[in-house]
Coordinates of C-alpha atoms in Angstrom, one line a residue:
M24 CA 0.0 0.0 0.0
P25 CA 1.5 3.4 -1.0
A26 CA 2.3 5.7 1.9
H27 CA 0.8 8.9 0.4
P28 CA -2.3 9.7 -1.8
L29 CA -0.2 11.2 -4.6
V30 CA 2.2 8.3 -5.2
P31 CA 1.9 7.4 -8.9
L32 CA 0.2 4.2 -9.8
S33 CA 2.6 1.2 -9.8
A34 CA 2.8 -1.6 -12.4
E35 CA 0.8 -3.8 -10.0
E36 CA -1.9 -1.2 -9.7
F37 CA -2.1 -0.7 -13.5
G38 CA -2.5 -4.5 -13.8
R39 CA -5.2 -4.4 -11.1
N40 CA -7.1 -1.7 -13.1
L41 CA -7.1 -3.9 -16.2
E42 CA -8.1 -7.0 -14.2
V43 CA -11.1 -5.2 -12.6
L44 CA -12.3 -3.8 -16.0
R45 CA -12.0 -7.2 -17.7
G46 CA -13.9 -8.8 -14.8
S47 CA -16.7 -6.3 -15.0
G48 CA -17.6 -7.3 -18.5
R49 CA -17.5 -3.7 -19.7
L50 CA -14.2 -3.8 -21.5
A51 CA -14.9 -5.1 -25.0
P52 CA -12.1 -6.7 -27.1
S53 CA -12.3 -3.8 -29.5
M54 CA -11.5 -1.2 -26.8
R55 CA -8.2 0.6 -26.4
F56 CA -6.8 2.8 -23.6
A57 CA -5.8 6.4 -24.5
G58 CA -4.2 6.7 -21.1
V59 CA -4.5 5.6 -17.4
V60 CA -3.5 7.8 -14.5
L61 CA -3.9 8.0 -10.8
A62 CA -7.2 9.7 -10.0
E63 CA -5.8 12.2 -7.6
P64 CA -8.0 12.8 -4.6
P65 CA -9.5 16.3 -4.3
K66 CA -6.9 18.9 -3.2
A67 CA -8.8 19.6 0.0
D68 CA -8.6 15.9 0.9
V69 CA -4.9 15.7 0.2
L70 CA -4.2 18.7 2.3
A71 CA -6.2 17.3 5.2
W72 CA -4.5 13.8 4.9
R73 CA -2.1 12.8 7.6
P74 CA 0.2 9.8 7.9
G75 CA -1.8 6.9 9.2
D76 CA -5.0 7.9 7.4
D77 CA -6.4 5.7 4.7
V78 CA -4.8 6.1 1.3
P79 CA -7.4 6.0 -1.5
R80 CA -6.3 4.4 -4.8
R81 CA -8.3 4.9 -7.9
A82 CA -7.4 4.7 -11.5
R83 CA -8.9 6.9 -14.2
S84 CA -8.8 5.6 -17.8
I85 CA -9.9 7.2 -21.1
V86 CA -11.0 4.2 -23.2
W87 CA -12.4 4.2 -26.7
D88 CA -14.0 1.5 -28.8
R89 CA -12.4 1.1 -32.2
A90 CA -15.6 -0.7 -33.4
D91 CA -17.9 2.3 -33.1
G92 CA -15.6 5.2 -32.2
R93 CA -17.3 5.9 -28.8
T94 CA -15.1 7.2 -26.0
Y95 CA -15.5 6.6 -22.3
D96 CA -14.3 8.1 -19.0
V97 CA -13.7 5.2 -16.6
L98 CA -13.0 5.2 -12.9
V99 CA -11.9 2.1 -11.0
D100 CA -11.6 1.8 -7.2
L101 CA -8.5 -0.4 -7.0
L102 CA -8.9 -1.2 -3.3
A103 CA -12.6 -2.2 -3.6
G104 CA -12.1 -3.8 -7.0
A105 CA -15.1 -2.0 -8.4
V106 CA -15.9 0.1 -11.5
D107 CA -17.2 3.4 -10.1
R108 CA -17.8 5.1 -13.4
F109 CA -18.0 4.1 -17.1
E110 CA -19.3 7.2 -18.7
H111 CA -19.7 7.8 -22.5
L112 CA -18.2 11.1 -23.7
P113 CA -20.3 12.1 -26.8
G114 CA -18.3 13.7 -29.6
V115 CA -14.9 13.2 -28.0
T116 CA -11.8 12.0 -30.0
P117 CA -9.2 10.8 -27.5
N118 CA -5.5 11.4 -27.9
F119 CA -3.4 9.2 -30.2
T120 CA -1.0 6.6 -28.7
L121 CA 2.4 5.4 -29.6
D122 CA 1.0 2.0 -30.4
E123 CA -1.1 3.5 -33.1
F124 CA 1.8 5.5 -34.5
H125 CA 3.7 2.3 -35.1
E126 CA 0.7 0.2 -36.2
A127 CA -0.4 2.8 -38.7
E128 CA 3.1 2.8 -40.3
Q129 CA 3.1 -1.0 -40.6
A130 CA -0.5 -1.0 -42.0
L131 CA 0.3 1.6 -44.6
K132 CA 3.5 -0.1 -45.8
R133 CA 1.3 -3.1 -46.6
E134 CA -1.2 -1.0 -48.6
P135 CA -0.7 -1.3 -52.4
R136 CA -1.6 2.3 -53.1
V137 CA 1.1 3.5 -50.7
V138 CA 3.6 1.2 -52.3
Q139 CA 2.6 2.5 -55.8
A140 CA 2.8 6.2 -54.8
L141 CA 6.3 5.7 -53.3
A142 CA 7.4 3.7 -56.3
A143 CA 6.3 6.5 -58.6
R144 CA 8.8 8.7 -56.8
G145 CA 11.6 6.1 -57.2
I146 CA 11.3 4.8 -53.6
T147 CA 11.1 1.0 -53.5
D148 CA 12.9 0.1 -50.2
L149 CA 10.2 0.6 -47.6
D150 CA 12.6 -0.1 -44.8
L151 CA 14.1 3.3 -45.5
V152 CA 10.7 5.0 -45.3
L153 CA 9.4 6.7 -42.2
L154 CA 5.6 7.3 -42.2
D155 CA 4.9 9.9 -39.5
T156 CA 1.2 10.2 -38.4
W157 CA -0.2 13.6 -37.2
T158 CA -3.5 14.5 -35.7
F159 CA -6.1 16.9 -37.3
G160 CA -7.8 19.9 -36.1
A161 CA -11.5 19.8 -37.3
A162 CA -11.1 22.9 -39.5
V163 CA -8.6 21.2 -41.8
M164 CA -10.2 17.7 -41.9
P165 CA -11.7 16.5 -45.2
P166 CA -15.4 17.1 -44.5
Q167 CA -16.5 13.6 -45.7
W168 CA -14.5 12.0 -42.9
R169 CA -15.1 14.3 -40.0
D170 CA -17.0 11.6 -38.1
R171 CA -13.9 9.4 -38.0
R172 CA -10.8 9.2 -35.8
L173 CA -8.5 10.6 -38.6
G174 CA -4.8 10.9 -39.1
W175 CA -2.7 12.4 -41.8
V176 CA 0.7 11.0 -42.6
D177 CA 4.0 12.7 -43.6
V178 CA 6.5 10.7 -45.6
W179 CA 10.3 10.8 -45.1
R180 CA 13.1 8.7 -46.5
R181 CA 16.5 7.6 -45.1
E182 CA 19.5 7.6 -47.4
T183 CA 21.0 4.7 -45.5
P184 CA 19.6 2.4 -42.8
G185 CA 21.3 4.5 -40.1
G186 CA 20.6 7.8 -41.8
S187 CA 18.4 10.6 -40.7
P188 CA 14.9 10.3 -42.2
Y189 CA 14.3 14.0 -41.7
A190 CA 17.1 14.8 -44.1
H191 CA 14.9 13.7 -47.0
P192 CA 11.2 14.7 -46.9
V193 CA 9.0 13.3 -49.7
S194 CA 7.3 16.5 -50.6
G195 CA 3.8 16.7 -52.2
L196 CA 2.6 13.3 -50.8
K197 CA 0.3 12.7 -47.8
F198 CA -1.8 9.8 -46.7
I199 CA -5.2 10.1 -44.9
L200 CA -6.2 7.1 -42.8
D201 CA -8.9 6.0 -40.4
M202 CA -7.0 5.4 -37.1
N203 CA -9.5 2.9 -35.8
T204 CA -9.3 0.6 -38.8
Y205 CA -6.1 1.7 -40.5
E206 CA -8.0 2.0 -43.7
L207 CA -6.3 4.2 -46.2
L208 CA -8.9 6.8 -47.2
D209 CA -7.0 8.9 -49.6
V210 CA -3.6 9.5 -51.2
E211 CA -3.2 13.3 -51.5
E212 CA -0.7 14.5 -54.0
A213 CA 0.5 17.9 -55.1
P214 CA 3.2 19.2 -57.5
A215 CA 6.5 19.0 -55.6
A216 CA 10.2 19.4 -56.0
P217 CA 12.4 16.4 -56.2
D218 CA 14.6 15.4 -53.3
A219 CA 17.4 18.0 -52.7
P220 CA 21.0 17.0 -52.2
T221 CA 21.1 18.1 -48.6
R222 CA 23.8 17.8 -46.0
G223 CA 21.2 16.5 -43.6
E224 CA 23.2 13.8 -41.8
Y225 CA 24.5 14.5 -38.3
D226 CA 25.9 11.1 -37.1
P227 CA 29.7 11.3 -37.3
A228 CA 29.7 7.8 -38.8
L229 CA 27.9 9.3 -41.9
T230 CA 29.4 12.8 -42.0
G231 CA 33.0 11.9 -41.4
T232 CA 33.2 14.6 -38.8
T233 CA 36.3 14.3 -36.5
A234 CA 35.6 15.0 -32.9
R235 CA 37.7 17.8 -31.5
T236 CA 40.4 16.8 -29.0
D237 CA 41.2 20.1 -27.3
L238 CA 38.5 19.8 -24.6
R239 CA 39.8 18.2 -21.4
P240 CA 37.6 15.9 -19.3
L241 CA 35.2 17.7 -16.9
D242 CA 34.4 15.5 -14.0
I243 CA 31.8 16.4 -11.3
T244 CA 32.2 14.4 -8.1
Q245 CA 30.6 14.3 -4.7
P246 CA 32.8 12.0 -2.6
D247 CA 30.3 12.0 0.3
G248 CA 27.4 11.5 -2.0
P249 CA 24.6 13.9 -3.0
S250 CA 23.0 16.3 -0.5
F251 CA 19.4 15.2 -1.4
S252 CA 17.4 12.2 -0.4
L253 CA 14.4 10.5 -2.0
S254 CA 11.9 8.5 0.0
Q255 CA 10.2 5.3 -1.2
D256 CA 7.0 7.2 -1.6
G257 CA 8.6 9.8 -3.9
E258 CA 9.3 12.7 -1.6
L259 CA 12.5 14.5 -2.5
R260 CA 14.3 16.6 0.2
W261 CA 17.2 18.9 -0.5
A262 CA 18.4 21.8 1.7
N263 CA 15.2 23.5 2.9
W264 CA 13.1 22.1 0.0
S265 CA 10.7 19.2 -0.1
V266 CA 8.6 18.1 -3.1
R267 CA 6.8 15.0 -4.2
L268 CA 7.5 13.6 -7.6
G269 CA 4.6 12.6 -9.9
F270 CA 4.5 11.4 -13.5
T271 CA 1.6 11.1 -16.0
H272 CA 1.4 10.0 -19.6
R273 CA 0.1 13.4 -20.5
E274 CA 2.3 15.8 -18.5
G275 CA 5.4 13.8 -17.9
L276 CA 6.9 15.1 -14.7
V277 CA 4.6 16.7 -12.0
L278 CA 5.8 18.5 -8.9
H279 CA 3.5 18.1 -5.9
Q280 CA 3.4 19.9 -2.6
L281 CA 6.5 22.0 -3.0
A282 CA 7.5 23.4 0.4
W283 CA 10.2 25.2 2.4
D284 CA 11.4 24.2 5.8
D285 CA 11.7 27.6 7.7
G286 CA 13.2 26.5 10.9
A287 CA 10.8 24.1 12.5
E288 CA 8.0 25.3 10.3
R289 CA 7.1 23.7 6.9
R290 CA 5.8 26.5 4.6
E291 CA 3.7 25.7 1.6
I292 CA 4.7 27.3 -1.8
G293 CA 3.1 25.2 -4.5
Y294 CA 0.6 22.4 -4.6
R295 CA 1.0 21.1 -8.2
L296 CA 3.3 22.4 -11.0
S297 CA 3.4 20.9 -14.5
F298 CA 3.1 21.5 -18.2
A299 CA -0.6 21.5 -19.2
E300 CA -0.3 22.0 -23.0
M301 CA 2.1 22.5 -25.8
V302 CA 0.9 24.0 -29.1
V303 CA 3.2 24.0 -32.1
P304 CA 1.8 25.7 -35.2
Y305 CA 3.7 25.8 -38.5
R306 CA 3.2 29.2 -40.1
D307 CA 3.3 28.0 -43.7
A308 CA 0.2 27.6 -45.8
S309 CA 1.7 25.3 -48.4
F310 CA 0.5 21.8 -49.1
D311 CA 3.2 20.2 -47.0
H312 CA 2.5 22.3 -43.9
R313 CA -1.0 23.8 -43.9
R314 CA -2.4 21.2 -41.4
R315 CA 0.8 20.9 -39.4
T316 CA -0.2 22.0 -35.9
A317 CA 0.6 19.7 -32.9
Y318 CA -0.8 19.6 -29.4
D319 CA 2.0 17.6 -28.1
I320 CA 0.5 17.2 -24.6
G321 CA -3.2 17.0 -25.3
E322 CA -3.0 15.0 -28.6
W323 CA -0.1 12.7 -27.7
G324 CA 1.4 13.1 -24.3
L325 CA 4.9 14.1 -23.1
G326 CA 4.9 11.2 -20.7
F327 CA 4.4 8.7 -23.5
M328 CA 7.3 10.2 -25.4
T329 CA 9.7 10.4 -22.4
T330 CA 13.0 8.7 -23.1
S331 CA 15.5 7.0 -20.7
L332 CA 18.4 9.2 -19.6
E333 CA 22.1 8.2 -19.6
L334 CA 24.9 9.2 -17.2
G335 CA 27.5 11.4 -18.8
C336 CA 25.3 12.2 -21.8
D337 CA 22.0 13.6 -20.5
C338 CA 23.0 14.1 -16.9
L339 CA 26.4 14.8 -15.3
G340 CA 27.4 14.4 -11.7
E341 CA 26.2 12.3 -8.8
I342 CA 23.0 11.1 -10.3
R343 CA 19.9 9.4 -9.0
Y344 CA 17.3 8.2 -11.4
V345 CA 13.5 7.6 -11.0
D346 CA 11.7 5.2 -13.3
A347 CA 8.2 6.0 -14.7
V348 CA 5.5 3.4 -15.1
L349 CA 2.9 3.9 -17.9
T350 CA 0.4 1.7 -19.9
D351 CA 0.2 0.9 -23.5
S352 CA -3.0 1.2 -25.5
R353 CA -4.1 -2.2 -24.3
G354 CA -3.8 -1.1 -20.7
E355 CA -0.8 -3.2 -20.0
P356 CA 1.9 -1.6 -17.8
Y357 CA 5.5 -0.9 -18.9
T358 CA 8.4 0.9 -17.4
V359 CA 10.5 3.8 -18.8
P360 CA 13.8 3.2 -17.0
Q361 CA 15.6 6.3 -15.7
A362 CA 12.9 8.6 -16.9
I363 CA 13.6 11.3 -14.3
C364 CA 17.1 12.6 -13.4
L365 CA 17.9 14.1 -10.0
H366 CA 21.2 15.9 -9.3
E367 CA 22.9 18.9 -7.9
E368 CA 24.7 21.6 -9.9
D369 CA 27.1 24.3 -9.0
D370 CA 25.7 27.7 -10.0
A371 CA 28.6 30.2 -9.6
V372 CA 28.3 32.9 -7.0
L373 CA 25.2 33.1 -4.8
W374 CA 26.2 36.2 -2.9
K375 CA 29.3 38.2 -2.4
H376 CA 30.7 41.4 -0.9
V377 CA 34.3 42.7 -0.6
D378 CA 34.8 45.1 2.3
E379 CA 37.8 47.3 2.8
R380 CA 38.4 46.0 6.3
A381 CA 36.6 42.7 6.6
G382 CA 37.7 41.4 3.2
A383 CA 35.6 39.2 1.0
Q384 CA 32.6 37.1 1.9
V385 CA 31.6 34.8 -0.9
R386 CA 29.1 32.0 -1.1
R387 CA 28.7 29.5 -3.9
S388 CA 25.2 28.9 -5.3
R389 CA 23.9 25.4 -5.8
R390 CA 20.7 24.1 -7.4
M391 CA 18.7 21.0 -7.2
V392 CA 17.8 19.8 -10.8
I393 CA 14.8 17.6 -11.6
S394 CA 14.7 16.8 -15.3
F395 CA 13.1 14.6 -18.0
H396 CA 13.5 14.5 -21.8
A397 CA 10.8 13.8 -24.3
T398 CA 11.4 12.9 -28.0
V399 CA 8.4 14.2 -30.0
A400 CA 9.1 12.8 -33.5
N401 CA 11.7 15.2 -35.0
Y402 CA 12.0 17.4 -31.9
E403 CA 13.4 16.8 -28.4
Y404 CA 12.1 18.8 -25.4
L405 CA 14.5 18.8 -22.4
V406 CA 12.7 19.9 -19.2
Y407 CA 14.6 21.1 -16.1
W408 CA 12.9 22.2 -12.9
R409 CA 15.5 23.8 -10.6
L410 CA 15.3 24.7 -6.9
Y411 CA 17.8 27.2 -5.5
L412 CA 19.2 28.0 -2.0
D413 CA 17.6 31.5 -2.1
G414 CA 14.1 30.1 -2.5
T415 CA 13.9 30.6 -6.3
I416 CA 12.1 28.1 -8.5
E417 CA 13.2 28.0 -12.2
C418 CA 11.8 26.0 -15.1
E419 CA 13.8 25.8 -18.3
V420 CA 12.9 24.0 -21.5
R421 CA 15.5 23.3 -24.1
A422 CA 14.4 22.4 -27.6
T423 CA 16.7 20.5 -29.9
G424 CA 16.4 17.8 -32.5
I425 CA 15.7 18.2 -36.3
M426 CA 13.7 20.8 -38.1
V427 CA 11.0 20.0 -40.6
T428 CA 12.2 21.0 -44.1
T429 CA 10.9 21.0 -47.7
P430 CA 12.8 20.8 -51.0
L431 CA 12.5 23.6 -53.5
P432 CA 12.5 23.3 -57.4
E433 CA 15.8 24.2 -59.1
G434 CA 16.1 28.0 -59.2
A435 CA 12.9 28.6 -57.2
P436 CA 12.9 31.4 -54.6
T437 CA 12.7 30.6 -50.9
P438 CA 9.1 31.2 -49.7
A439 CA 8.6 34.1 -47.4
T440 CA 7.2 31.7 -44.8
G441 CA 10.6 30.0 -44.4
V442 CA 14.4 30.2 -44.5
L443 CA 16.9 28.5 -46.8
V444 CA 18.9 26.1 -44.6
D445 CA 20.5 23.9 -47.3
E446 CA 20.8 23.4 -51.0
R447 CA 17.2 23.8 -52.4
T448 CA 15.8 23.2 -48.9
Y449 CA 13.9 25.5 -46.7
A450 CA 12.6 25.2 -43.1
P451 CA 9.2 26.9 -42.3
I452 CA 8.7 29.4 -39.6
H453 CA 7.0 27.9 -36.6
Q454 CA 6.3 28.4 -32.9
H455 CA 6.4 26.4 -29.8
F456 CA 3.9 27.5 -27.1
L457 CA 4.3 25.9 -23.7
V458 CA 1.6 26.3 -21.1
A459 CA 2.7 25.8 -17.5
R460 CA 0.1 25.3 -14.8
L461 CA 1.3 26.7 -11.5
D462 CA -1.0 25.9 -8.6
L463 CA 0.8 28.1 -6.0
D464 CA -0.1 27.9 -2.3
V465 CA 2.0 30.7 -0.9
D466 CA 1.6 30.1 2.9
G467 CA -1.8 28.5 2.3
Q468 CA -4.8 28.6 0.0
H469 CA -5.8 32.3 0.4
A470 CA -4.0 34.6 -1.9
T471 CA -4.5 37.5 -4.4
V472 CA -2.5 37.9 -7.6
H473 CA -1.2 41.4 -8.3
E474 CA 0.1 42.8 -11.5
V475 CA 3.1 45.0 -10.6
D476 CA 4.3 47.7 -13.0
T477 CA 7.1 50.2 -12.8
H478 CA 6.5 53.8 -13.9
V479 CA 8.6 56.9 -14.6
A480 CA 7.6 59.6 -12.1
P481 CA 6.9 63.0 -13.7
T482 CA 9.7 65.5 -13.5
G483 CA 8.8 68.3 -11.0
P484 CA 9.8 69.8 -7.7
D485 CA 9.9 66.5 -6.0
N486 CA 11.8 64.8 -8.9
P487 CA 13.8 67.6 -10.6
H488 CA 16.2 65.4 -12.5
G489 CA 13.7 62.7 -13.6
L490 CA 15.3 59.9 -11.7
A491 CA 12.3 58.6 -9.7
L492 CA 10.7 55.4 -10.5
T493 CA 7.5 54.1 -8.8
T494 CA 5.5 50.9 -8.8
T495 CA 1.8 50.2 -8.8
S496 CA 0.3 46.9 -7.7
T497 CA -3.1 46.1 -9.2
P498 CA -5.0 43.1 -8.0
V499 CA -6.5 40.7 -10.6
R500 CA -10.0 40.8 -9.1
S501 CA -12.0 38.3 -11.2
E502 CA -11.8 35.9 -14.1
R503 CA -13.1 38.6 -16.5
E504 CA -9.6 40.0 -16.0
A505 CA -7.9 36.6 -16.1
G506 CA -5.8 37.0 -19.3
R507 CA -2.8 39.2 -18.7
D508 CA 0.2 40.3 -21.0
V509 CA 3.8 41.0 -20.6
D510 CA 4.8 44.7 -20.8
W511 CA 8.5 45.1 -21.2
H512 CA 8.3 48.9 -20.9
K513 CA 6.8 48.6 -17.5
Q514 CA 9.0 45.6 -16.4
R515 CA 5.7 43.9 -15.4
V516 CA 5.7 41.0 -13.0
W517 CA 3.0 39.2 -11.2
T518 CA 3.0 38.4 -7.5
V519 CA 1.0 35.7 -5.6
A520 CA 0.5 37.4 -2.2
S521 CA -0.8 35.7 0.8
T522 CA -3.9 37.4 2.3
R523 CA -3.3 35.7 5.7
R524 CA 0.4 36.2 6.5
T525 CA 2.9 39.0 6.6
N526 CA 6.7 39.1 6.9
A527 CA 8.8 40.8 9.5
V528 CA 8.4 44.3 7.9
G529 CA 4.6 43.9 7.6
T530 CA 4.1 43.2 3.9
P531 CA 2.3 40.1 2.6
T532 CA 4.4 37.0 2.0
A533 CA 4.6 36.5 -1.7
Y534 CA 6.2 34.9 -4.7
K535 CA 6.6 36.7 -8.1
L536 CA 6.5 35.3 -11.6
T537 CA 9.1 36.6 -14.0
T538 CA 8.4 36.0 -17.7
P539 CA 11.5 36.6 -19.9
D540 CA 10.4 34.2 -22.7
A541 CA 6.7 35.1 -23.5
I542 CA 6.0 35.3 -27.2
P543 CA 3.1 36.8 -29.2
H544 CA 0.7 34.4 -30.9
L545 CA 0.5 36.4 -34.2
F546 CA -2.8 34.8 -35.2
A547 CA -5.9 36.5 -36.6
P548 CA -8.6 36.3 -34.0
D549 CA -10.8 34.1 -36.3
A550 CA -7.9 31.7 -37.3
P551 CA -9.1 28.1 -36.7
Q552 CA -6.0 27.2 -34.8
F553 CA -6.3 30.2 -32.5
L554 CA -9.9 29.3 -31.8
R555 CA -8.9 25.9 -30.7
A556 CA -6.4 27.3 -28.1
P557 CA -7.1 30.9 -27.2
V558 CA -5.0 30.3 -24.1
I559 CA -2.0 31.3 -26.2
G560 CA -3.6 34.7 -26.7
H561 CA -2.3 35.9 -23.3
D562 CA 1.0 35.4 -21.5
V563 CA -0.4 34.9 -18.0
W564 CA -3.8 33.7 -16.8
V565 CA -5.2 33.6 -13.4
T566 CA -8.1 31.3 -12.5
R567 CA -9.7 30.1 -9.3
H568 CA -8.7 26.6 -8.4
H569 CA -10.9 23.7 -9.4
D570 CA -9.7 20.1 -9.2
D571 CA -11.0 19.3 -12.7
E572 CA -9.5 22.4 -14.5
L573 CA -6.2 20.9 -15.7
W574 CA -6.1 21.3 -19.5
P575 CA -6.3 24.8 -20.9
A576 CA -7.1 23.8 -24.5
G577 CA -9.8 21.3 -23.3
D578 CA -9.7 17.8 -21.9
H579 CA -9.7 16.3 -25.4
P580 CA -8.3 18.7 -28.0
T581 CA -7.8 16.1 -30.8
Q582 CA -10.0 17.1 -33.8
S583 CA -11.4 20.0 -31.8
T584 CA -13.2 22.9 -33.3
G585 CA -13.1 25.4 -30.4
D586 CA -11.9 25.8 -26.9
E587 CA -13.3 23.7 -24.0
G588 CA -10.7 24.9 -21.6
M589 CA -9.7 28.4 -20.5
T590 CA -12.6 30.2 -22.4
R591 CA -15.2 28.0 -20.6
W592 CA -13.5 28.2 -17.2
T593 CA -13.4 32.0 -17.2
A594 CA -16.8 32.6 -18.6
D595 CA -18.5 32.6 -15.1
D596 CA -16.2 35.5 -14.0
E597 CA -15.4 34.0 -10.6
P598 CA -13.9 36.3 -8.0
L599 CA -10.1 35.9 -7.6
E600 CA -9.2 37.8 -4.4
D601 CA -8.4 36.1 -1.2
T602 CA -8.9 32.6 -2.6
D603 CA -7.1 29.6 -3.9
V604 CA -5.7 30.7 -7.3
V605 CA -3.8 29.0 -10.2
L606 CA -1.4 30.8 -12.4
W607 CA -0.9 29.8 -16.0
H608 CA 2.1 31.0 -17.9
V609 CA 2.3 30.8 -21.7
F610 CA 5.9 31.1 -23.1
G611 CA 8.0 29.5 -25.8
I612 CA 10.1 29.7 -28.9
H613 CA 9.3 31.9 -31.9
H614 CA 11.4 29.9 -34.3
V615 CA 12.6 31.7 -37.5
P616 CA 15.1 29.0 -38.6
C617 CA 18.7 29.7 -39.5
V618 CA 21.4 27.7 -41.3
E619 CA 23.1 26.9 -37.9
D620 CA 19.9 25.0 -36.9
W621 CA 20.7 22.3 -39.5
P622 CA 21.1 19.3 -39.7
V623 CA 20.5 19.0 -36.0
M624 CA 19.6 22.0 -33.9
P625 CA 21.7 23.3 -31.0
Q626 CA 19.5 23.6 -28.0
D627 CA 17.3 26.7 -27.8
A628 CA 16.5 27.4 -24.1
V629 CA 13.5 29.3 -22.7
A630 CA 12.5 29.7 -19.0
F631 CA 10.5 31.3 -16.4
R632 CA 11.1 31.9 -12.7
L633 CA 9.2 32.0 -9.4
K634 CA 11.1 34.2 -7.0
P635 CA 10.4 35.0 -3.3
A636 CA 9.1 38.6 -3.1
G637 CA 8.6 39.1 0.6
F638 CA 8.2 35.4 1.4
F639 CA 11.2 35.6 3.8
D640 CA 12.2 38.1 6.4
R641 CA 15.7 38.5 4.9
N642 CA 18.1 36.8 2.5
P643 CA 17.3 33.1 3.2
A644 CA 20.7 32.0 2.0
L645 CA 22.8 33.7 4.7
D646 CA 23.4 30.2 6.1
A647 CA 25.1 29.0 2.9
P648 CA 28.5 27.5 3.9
A649 CA 31.7 29.2 2.8
P650 CA 33.6 26.9 0.4
A651 CA 35.8 24.6 2.4
G652 CA 39.5 25.8 2.6
H653 CA 38.9 28.9 0.4
C654 CA 37.6 32.4 0.5
H655 CA 38.8 33.4 4.0
P656 CA 37.6 36.9 4.7
S657 CA 40.9 38.8 4.6
E658 CA 43.1 36.6 2.5
H659 CA 44.4 37.6 -1.0
Q660 CA 43.1 41.2 -0.7
P661 CA 45.5 44.0 -1.9
E662 CA 47.2 45.7 1.0
H663 CA 45.9 49.1 -0.2
Q664 CA 42.7 48.2 -1.9
P665 CA 40.7 51.3 -2.9
S666 CA 37.5 51.8 -0.9
T667 CA 34.2 52.4 -2.6
T668 CA 32.6 53.6 0.6
G669 CA 30.4 56.6 -0.1
G670 CA 30.7 56.2 -3.8
K671 CA 34.1 57.8 -4.1
T672 CA 37.7 56.6 -3.9
N673 CA 39.7 57.6 -0.9

């Protein structure tokens, strides 16, 4: 029996879920699982839970029937061995699965019309062909098949068995298939350029690249072991921090119950932090790209696409790994070994001052890193949550992998919607919108979010030289005001301020969100892709907490026409002051490709930070230890070091 209500489901519990459903007689042979997760108890119940209390264990499954296309929301009580809910969801198309991705490719390669279409382009070795299935938004689905679970398929070709398929797109050819039956519905063709002679390989075995030899080994060692600990029920403790690790097929890594030990007191900071959606539109209206928009979380799942991490490659230092357990589309459990990496990193100087008399006081910064990597077809997303000794929380996402490209006819100009990256080859402009869900509990569940702007004070008698800056703090009062935007000219930030607790100087304890990597959506308001996910229309959202409000583009965005998430949630204009609030941050990469991104892209990093803003009474890192054997206060200082006291040199 797990020791806490938020411990992820084990392989045995996934197996128990399948056993109960089969025994109920409700699970038909034609049914598949789009995903199975722990049905997390209501937040109020988890906060009230204490060690020794009963631990509820329920599994929630999204199941669909391939025979009739009907989708069901299923809840199983694993302890009672009972099906509590088996509810039909009218009009819902569930997310695609990795099983289907591979099965669709196998089915298409057996289809004569596919073989014929490839042969017409001189491609006869199907072992070198990659058929890459994508989901549809309803607006770009062929109208005659809008009642089906529909996929469209990109075609790529490897030059050699170990070569990169993305080096050779087969332009002007798409396959449309029914994902329930794998019936090929259409072969779509358009005039296209022949394959370009690209330099698209990146493996040294194929490029002949010689690795440089001027970089000496860089070893990171902790002879006494790491400073963190991980309990059997998934609680990570490091320095003053504690956090519970979760993992789902949709979000990947989830951070639960993030808290800070302030002396003998455990202070809440965040209840649940994760990524809730990722929208990747390609901004090119050509035949090859006009339907290319991915909802990598809602339509596929970052957890499903998480890959195992390797020491010395993905993680460096004194590493501890955590496996993830998921299910396939038949409900059977499987393990992703080393899905999560835990380690400490040096982070340069934390604080420092050099005094004329006392000498130097320096403290090194260190951070706790919790990471996972997901391979989403041609792209990799490397996600790093970092906890710092000064109370800062940082989340960084690095995108790498291989760009989608298209060949051009000989002598043709590069389309304005892309950039030339190789001979007769362009990469289209595209965007990566990440939506972070940040359920912050700053000293409890009663808070108000404030939008804080900096202003230039008018020049006048009290400000004769125009130096003065002031700030205004405006509360976000209700969900009618929920969507907020970055304003660089005002250096805008948002604070989540407790309404029940103040610090030593009498101001509310708070954390602030800084947003250096917000990007504009650049969609017309009536664009179909924008109507599916208007959450990308603002950089920050504030909503009132509800246990069932997790997915800002809707619970099931596959083949969606409109928004069943943020728009619906905020329509009732709930009050937001002195209540349990959730922050949503939309940020990402506005990717105008360049030659240096090819044939494999150096990582492009984006991030946001949650920083204490009155949460503590003073610098919480004053207790950071001085580096052993170094940095003694008066050593190595010049005998007559100039003083900067008073802003002048003595």
